[in-house]
Amino acid sequence: MRKFIVAGNWKMNLQKDEASKLVSEIAKNISETENFEVVCIPPFPYLFTAKNEMKESPALLGAQDVSPESKGAFTGEVCAAMLKDAGCKFVVVGHSERRQYHGEQSSILKRKVARILEQGLSLIFCIGETLPIREQGNYKEYVAGQLVEIIEDFNENDAFWNNLVIAYEPVWAIGTGKTATAEQAQEMCEFLREKLKEIKGSKADEISILYGGSVKPENTEELTKQKDIDGFLVGGASLKAESFLSIINNSLDVIKNK
Ligand code: PGA
């Protein structure tokens, strides 16, 4: 059975004391639930702090980025082995902010994915269309292209499939307060699962597909009800324990009856 995952991507926010407090409040208020995972994704300097705060809890740690290199003279880079040392289970790859501000394209993303898999870590692979692409109408093909570019290199039996989480994040909904409607999010997550099925067969049903883009406590219930949405990648609303915990609890309430 696939997992429901609520992941909080803090981006470049918070400082050490705030980071500790946030993770400790989350850690204190969540409990082990089958097929349900909570992930905190702080900036690099706070990974160890966050890991320390979550050690008595089922919360998991993720990183926002990774180097495409495995080690050596690459000033400013952080490699996958270091992330593993810090206690990460997940690494975000292909976030629209990396694509937009750092020009990351599939050639570099593929190398990042390879480094993540070498360390036995999982990836949260982000895909999504910009507003002009949505308005042109060819957004499905565009987003499918972003996915296929990465997955086409893997065979049916590769461990990759067990370590893959997909996050569909329409760029027009990120940080804008403008969430995709539950129908729009479901339409894309269902379409992506169909794409995965074409390539991966029935195992596609085991891959979690998250939605991201202005997720907040008020819209989690409706989004969680959708059959192909398996969780959330949350930005702004993951910076406060109260809102992040509400998202977790609202989804748990719906899942019990899903
Ligand atoms: P947001 O960010 O929730 O602030 O829109 C989502 C994301 O970028 O993953």
Tab-separated table of C-alpha atoms and ligand atoms in Angstrom:
chain	number	residue	atom	x	y	z
A	1	MET	CA	0.000	0.000	0.000
A	2	ARG	CA	1.274	3.486	-0.765
A	3	LYS	CA	2.019	5.966	1.991
A	4	PHE	CA	0.447	9.319	2.745
A	5	ILE	CA	3.253	11.827	3.294
A	6	VAL	CA	3.093	15.346	4.725
A	7	ALA	CA	6.418	17.072	4.078
A	8	GLY	CA	7.327	20.592	5.211
A	9	ASN	CA	9.802	22.402	2.969
A	10	TRP	CA	11.068	25.340	5.023
A	11	LYS	CA	13.055	26.813	2.117
A	12	MET	CA	15.475	29.544	3.328
A	13	ASN	CA	13.535	30.422	6.478
A	14	LEU	CA	13.947	30.329	10.267
A	15	GLN	CA	17.002	30.423	12.472
A	16	LYS	CA	18.402	27.885	14.879
A	17	ASP	CA	16.184	28.489	17.926
A	18	GLU	CA	13.050	28.735	15.806
A	19	ALA	CA	14.049	25.595	13.940
A	20	SER	CA	14.555	23.627	17.189
A	21	LYS	CA	11.281	24.844	18.615
A	22	LEU	CA	9.332	24.016	15.472
A	23	VAL	CA	10.648	20.460	15.201
A	24	SER	CA	10.266	19.798	18.903
A	25	GLU	CA	6.604	20.894	18.793
A	26	ILE	CA	5.925	18.725	15.771
A	27	ALA	CA	7.769	15.765	17.314
A	28	LYS	CA	5.803	16.055	20.568
A	29	ASN	CA	2.447	16.137	18.816
A	30	ILE	CA	2.594	13.346	16.278
A	31	SER	CA	2.387	9.626	16.798
A	32	GLU	CA	3.300	6.578	14.756
A	33	THR	CA	0.588	5.889	12.170
A	34	GLU	CA	0.735	3.082	9.659
A	35	ASN	CA	1.448	4.228	6.083
A	36	PHE	CA	1.633	7.861	7.174
A	37	GLU	CA	4.867	9.856	7.262
A	38	VAL	CA	5.720	13.360	8.443
A	39	VAL	CA	8.878	14.911	7.013
A	40	CYS	CA	10.670	18.129	8.042
A	41	ILE	CA	12.939	19.654	5.415
A	42	PRO	CA	15.055	22.406	6.997
A	43	PRO	CA	17.966	24.318	5.441
A	44	PHE	CA	21.311	22.441	5.584
A	45	PRO	CA	22.739	24.107	8.736
A	46	TYR	CA	19.772	22.926	10.814
A	47	LEU	CA	19.637	19.294	9.712
A	48	PHE	CA	21.513	18.010	12.774
A	49	THR	CA	19.515	20.226	15.131
A	50	ALA	CA	16.265	19.008	13.600
A	51	LYS	CA	17.365	15.365	13.715
A	52	ASN	CA	18.226	15.742	17.359
A	53	GLU	CA	14.820	17.232	18.189
A	54	MET	CA	12.918	14.487	16.363
A	55	LYS	CA	14.825	11.500	17.683
A	56	GLU	CA	12.059	10.240	19.986
A	57	SER	CA	9.362	10.714	17.350
A	58	PRO	CA	8.287	9.139	14.054
A	59	ALA	CA	9.110	12.376	12.160
A	60	LEU	CA	11.591	11.993	9.311
A	61	LEU	CA	14.216	14.349	7.973
A	62	GLY	CA	14.668	15.614	4.434
A	63	ALA	CA	17.059	17.948	2.609
A	64	GLN	CA	16.146	20.642	0.096
A	65	ASP	CA	18.895	19.911	-2.394
A	66	VAL	CA	21.994	17.809	-3.086
A	67	SER	CA	25.114	18.084	-5.183
A	68	PRO	CA	25.234	16.178	-8.468
A	69	GLU	CA	28.812	15.231	-7.466
A	70	SER	CA	29.666	12.616	-4.868
A	71	LYS	CA	32.629	14.368	-3.203
A	72	GLY	CA	35.643	16.587	-3.763
A	73	ALA	CA	36.547	20.133	-4.714
A	74	PHE	CA	33.074	21.595	-5.216
A	75	THR	CA	32.939	24.635	-2.962
A	76	GLY	CA	29.551	25.273	-1.442
A	77	GLU	CA	28.086	21.911	-2.399
A	78	VAL	CA	26.652	19.276	-0.064
A	79	CYS	CA	26.781	15.645	-1.158
A	80	ALA	CA	24.300	12.835	-0.603
A	81	ALA	CA	26.608	10.944	1.781
A	82	MET	CA	26.638	14.018	4.065
A	83	LEU	CA	22.855	14.171	3.996
A	84	LYS	CA	22.722	10.521	4.941
A	85	ASP	CA	25.150	11.194	7.821
A	86	ALA	CA	22.879	13.984	9.005
A	87	GLY	CA	20.002	11.503	9.219
A	88	CYS	CA	18.057	12.424	6.094
A	89	LYS	CA	15.727	9.959	4.498
A	90	PHE	CA	14.445	12.236	1.716
A	91	VAL	CA	15.947	14.756	-0.685
A	92	VAL	CA	13.879	17.210	-2.739
A	93	VAL	CA	14.893	17.301	-6.410
A	94	GLY	CA	13.602	19.467	-9.226
A	95	HIS	CA	11.780	22.041	-7.106
A	96	SER	CA	10.509	24.835	-9.342
A	97	GLU	CA	12.603	27.388	-7.423
A	98	ARG	CA	15.772	25.412	-8.300
A	99	ARG	CA	14.627	25.128	-11.897
A	100	GLN	CA	13.783	28.838	-12.082
A	101	TYR	CA	16.610	30.502	-10.112
A	102	HIS	CA	19.397	28.008	-10.744
A	103	GLY	CA	18.505	26.877	-14.247
A	104	GLU	CA	18.374	23.219	-13.220
A	105	GLN	CA	17.299	20.973	-16.063
A	106	SER	CA	16.916	17.261	-16.486
A	107	SER	CA	20.610	16.578	-17.182
A	108	ILE	CA	21.625	17.867	-13.736
A	109	LEU	CA	18.525	16.469	-12.043
A	110	LYS	CA	19.381	12.987	-13.330
A	111	ARG	CA	22.838	13.227	-11.768
A	112	LYS	CA	21.343	14.352	-8.463
A	113	VAL	CA	18.912	11.440	-8.550
A	114	ALA	CA	21.798	9.016	-9.157
A	115	ARG	CA	23.732	10.383	-6.119
A	116	ILE	CA	20.626	10.102	-3.911
A	117	LEU	CA	20.010	6.496	-4.927
A	118	GLU	CA	23.674	5.540	-4.396
A	119	GLN	CA	23.187	6.451	-0.738
A	120	GLY	CA	19.905	4.556	-0.438
A	121	LEU	CA	17.948	7.776	0.133
A	122	SER	CA	14.538	8.603	-1.307
A	123	LEU	CA	13.714	11.512	-3.557
A	124	ILE	CA	10.772	13.842	-3.632
A	125	PHE	CA	10.776	14.684	-7.311
A	126	CYS	CA	8.929	17.943	-8.070
A	127	ILE	CA	7.188	18.676	-11.332
A	128	GLY	CA	4.633	21.251	-12.379
A	129	GLU	CA	3.648	23.771	-15.008
A	130	THR	CA	3.875	27.573	-15.005
A	131	LEU	CA	0.815	29.761	-15.545
A	132	PRO	CA	1.490	30.455	-19.258
A	133	ILE	CA	1.786	26.720	-19.902
A	134	ARG	CA	-1.461	26.050	-18.042
A	135	GLU	CA	-3.176	28.790	-20.042
A	136	GLN	CA	-1.869	27.447	-23.346
A	137	GLY	CA	-3.627	24.196	-22.472
A	138	ASN	CA	-0.781	21.719	-22.999
A	139	TYR	CA	0.111	21.428	-19.306
A	140	LYS	CA	-0.517	17.694	-19.047
A	141	GLU	CA	1.978	16.841	-21.773
A	142	TYR	CA	4.474	19.303	-20.303
A	143	VAL	CA	4.352	17.838	-16.796
A	144	ALA	CA	4.369	14.265	-18.119
A	145	GLY	CA	7.515	15.215	-20.045
A	146	GLN	CA	9.234	16.381	-16.844
A	147	LEU	CA	8.430	13.042	-15.227
A	148	VAL	CA	9.304	10.810	-18.153
A	149	GLU	CA	12.688	12.518	-18.633
A	150	ILE	CA	13.706	11.253	-15.213
A	151	ILE	CA	12.054	7.863	-15.014
A	152	GLU	CA	12.776	6.614	-18.535
A	153	ASP	CA	16.301	5.524	-17.541
A	154	PHE	CA	15.104	3.058	-14.898
A	155	ASN	CA	14.108	-0.547	-15.411
A	156	GLU	CA	11.142	-2.302	-13.928
A	157	ASN	CA	13.310	-3.923	-11.240
A	158	ASP	CA	15.389	-0.946	-10.160
A	159	ALA	CA	15.320	0.086	-6.484
A	160	PHE	CA	14.521	3.573	-7.794
A	161	TRP	CA	10.792	2.840	-7.777
A	162	ASN	CA	10.773	2.116	-4.039
A	163	ASN	CA	12.624	5.369	-3.387
A	164	LEU	CA	10.513	7.626	-5.568
A	165	VAL	CA	7.947	10.109	-4.302
A	166	ILE	CA	6.457	12.513	-6.830
A	167	ALA	CA	5.280	16.022	-5.936
A	168	TYR	CA	2.978	17.711	-8.418
A	169	GLU	CA	3.335	21.434	-7.765
A	170	PRO	CA	1.749	23.850	-10.240
A	171	VAL	CA	4.179	26.777	-10.190
A	172	TRP	CA	1.303	29.267	-10.255
A	173	ALA	CA	0.116	27.926	-6.900
A	174	ILE	CA	3.457	28.045	-5.065
A	175	GLY	CA	3.674	30.795	-2.466
A	176	THR	CA	0.833	32.679	-4.139
A	177	GLY	CA	-1.994	31.691	-1.829
A	178	LYS	CA	-3.743	30.439	-4.972
A	179	THR	CA	-4.224	26.707	-4.439
A	180	ALA	CA	-5.210	24.486	-7.301
A	181	THR	CA	-8.760	23.326	-6.741
A	182	ALA	CA	-9.113	19.791	-5.434
A	183	GLU	CA	-10.403	18.823	-8.908
A	184	GLN	CA	-7.408	20.361	-10.687
A	185	ALA	CA	-4.968	18.669	-8.297
A	186	GLN	CA	-6.764	15.316	-8.571
A	187	GLU	CA	-6.898	15.554	-12.368
A	188	MET	CA	-3.111	15.904	-12.556
A	189	CYS	CA	-2.274	13.325	-9.896
A	190	GLU	CA	-4.561	10.803	-11.608
A	191	PHE	CA	-3.049	11.590	-14.987
A	192	LEU	CA	0.476	11.150	-13.600
A	193	ARG	CA	-0.448	7.816	-12.050
A	194	GLU	CA	-1.776	6.680	-15.431
A	195	LYS	CA	1.536	7.730	-16.992
A	196	LEU	CA	3.417	5.763	-14.349
A	197	LYS	CA	1.192	2.755	-15.041
A	198	GLU	CA	2.057	2.869	-18.728
A	199	ILE	CA	5.717	2.665	-17.776
A	200	LYS	CA	5.674	0.749	-14.544
A	201	GLY	CA	2.478	-1.317	-14.615
A	202	SER	CA	0.463	-1.964	-11.470
A	203	LYS	CA	3.391	-1.017	-9.202
A	204	ALA	CA	2.442	2.585	-10.026
A	205	ASP	CA	-0.247	2.190	-7.383
A	206	GLU	CA	2.473	1.986	-4.736
A	207	ILE	CA	4.142	5.291	-5.612
A	208	SER	CA	3.043	8.281	-3.531
A	209	ILE	CA	2.048	11.367	-5.506
A	210	LEU	CA	1.934	14.526	-3.386
A	211	TYR	CA	0.318	17.847	-4.186
A	212	GLY	CA	2.107	21.118	-3.385
A	213	GLY	CA	1.190	24.777	-3.801
A	214	SER	CA	-0.392	26.925	-1.061
A	215	VAL	CA	-1.475	23.929	0.999
A	216	LYS	CA	-2.947	25.155	4.290
A	217	PRO	CA	-5.178	23.758	7.049
A	218	GLU	CA	-8.323	25.086	5.309
A	219	ASN	CA	-7.818	23.145	2.085
A	220	THR	CA	-6.262	19.903	3.308
A	221	GLU	CA	-9.494	18.109	3.950
A	222	GLU	CA	-10.824	18.556	0.423
A	223	LEU	CA	-7.465	17.711	-1.166
A	224	THR	CA	-6.978	14.618	1.021
A	225	LYS	CA	-10.364	13.255	-0.072
A	226	GLN	CA	-9.117	12.960	-3.662
A	227	LYS	CA	-8.253	9.414	-4.571
A	228	ASP	CA	-4.893	10.050	-6.241
A	229	ILE	CA	-3.478	12.615	-3.805
A	230	ASP	CA	-1.160	10.873	-1.347
A	231	GLY	CA	0.023	13.812	0.705
A	232	PHE	CA	1.466	17.287	0.531
A	233	LEU	CA	4.642	19.228	0.026
A	234	VAL	CA	3.997	22.282	2.179
A	235	GLY	CA	6.006	25.516	2.073
A	236	GLY	CA	4.713	28.556	3.983
A	237	ALA	CA	2.303	26.650	6.227
A	238	SER	CA	5.093	24.325	7.430
A	239	LEU	CA	6.884	27.184	9.210
A	240	LYS	CA	4.466	27.272	12.120
A	241	ALA	CA	3.837	24.194	14.264
A	242	GLU	CA	0.165	25.046	14.612
A	243	SER	CA	-0.596	25.147	10.893
A	244	PHE	CA	1.647	22.210	10.002
A	245	LEU	CA	0.076	20.074	12.740
A	246	SER	CA	-3.415	21.089	11.579
A	247	ILE	CA	-2.554	19.921	8.064
A	248	ILE	CA	-1.327	16.604	9.511
A	249	ASN	CA	-4.388	16.151	11.730
A	250	ASN	CA	-6.906	17.213	9.083
A	251	SER	CA	-5.444	14.699	6.636
A	252	LEU	CA	-5.397	11.945	9.248
A	253	ASP	CA	-9.098	12.542	9.959
A	254	VAL	CA	-9.954	12.135	6.282
A	255	ILE	CA	-7.675	9.147	5.688
A	256	LYS	CA	-9.366	7.146	8.422
A	257	ASN	CA	-12.466	7.104	6.215
A	258	LYS	CA	-10.799	7.088	2.790
B	1	PGA	P1	3.863	26.926	-0.598
B	1	PGA	O1	5.164	26.178	-1.191
B	1	PGA	O2	3.134	25.908	0.245
B	1	PGA	O3	4.408	28.070	0.215
B	1	PGA	O4	3.048	27.348	-1.756
B	1	PGA	C1	5.090	24.864	-1.666
B	1	PGA	C2	6.409	24.397	-2.198
B	1	PGA	O5	7.144	25.197	-2.785
B	1	PGA	O6	6.776	23.224	-2.047
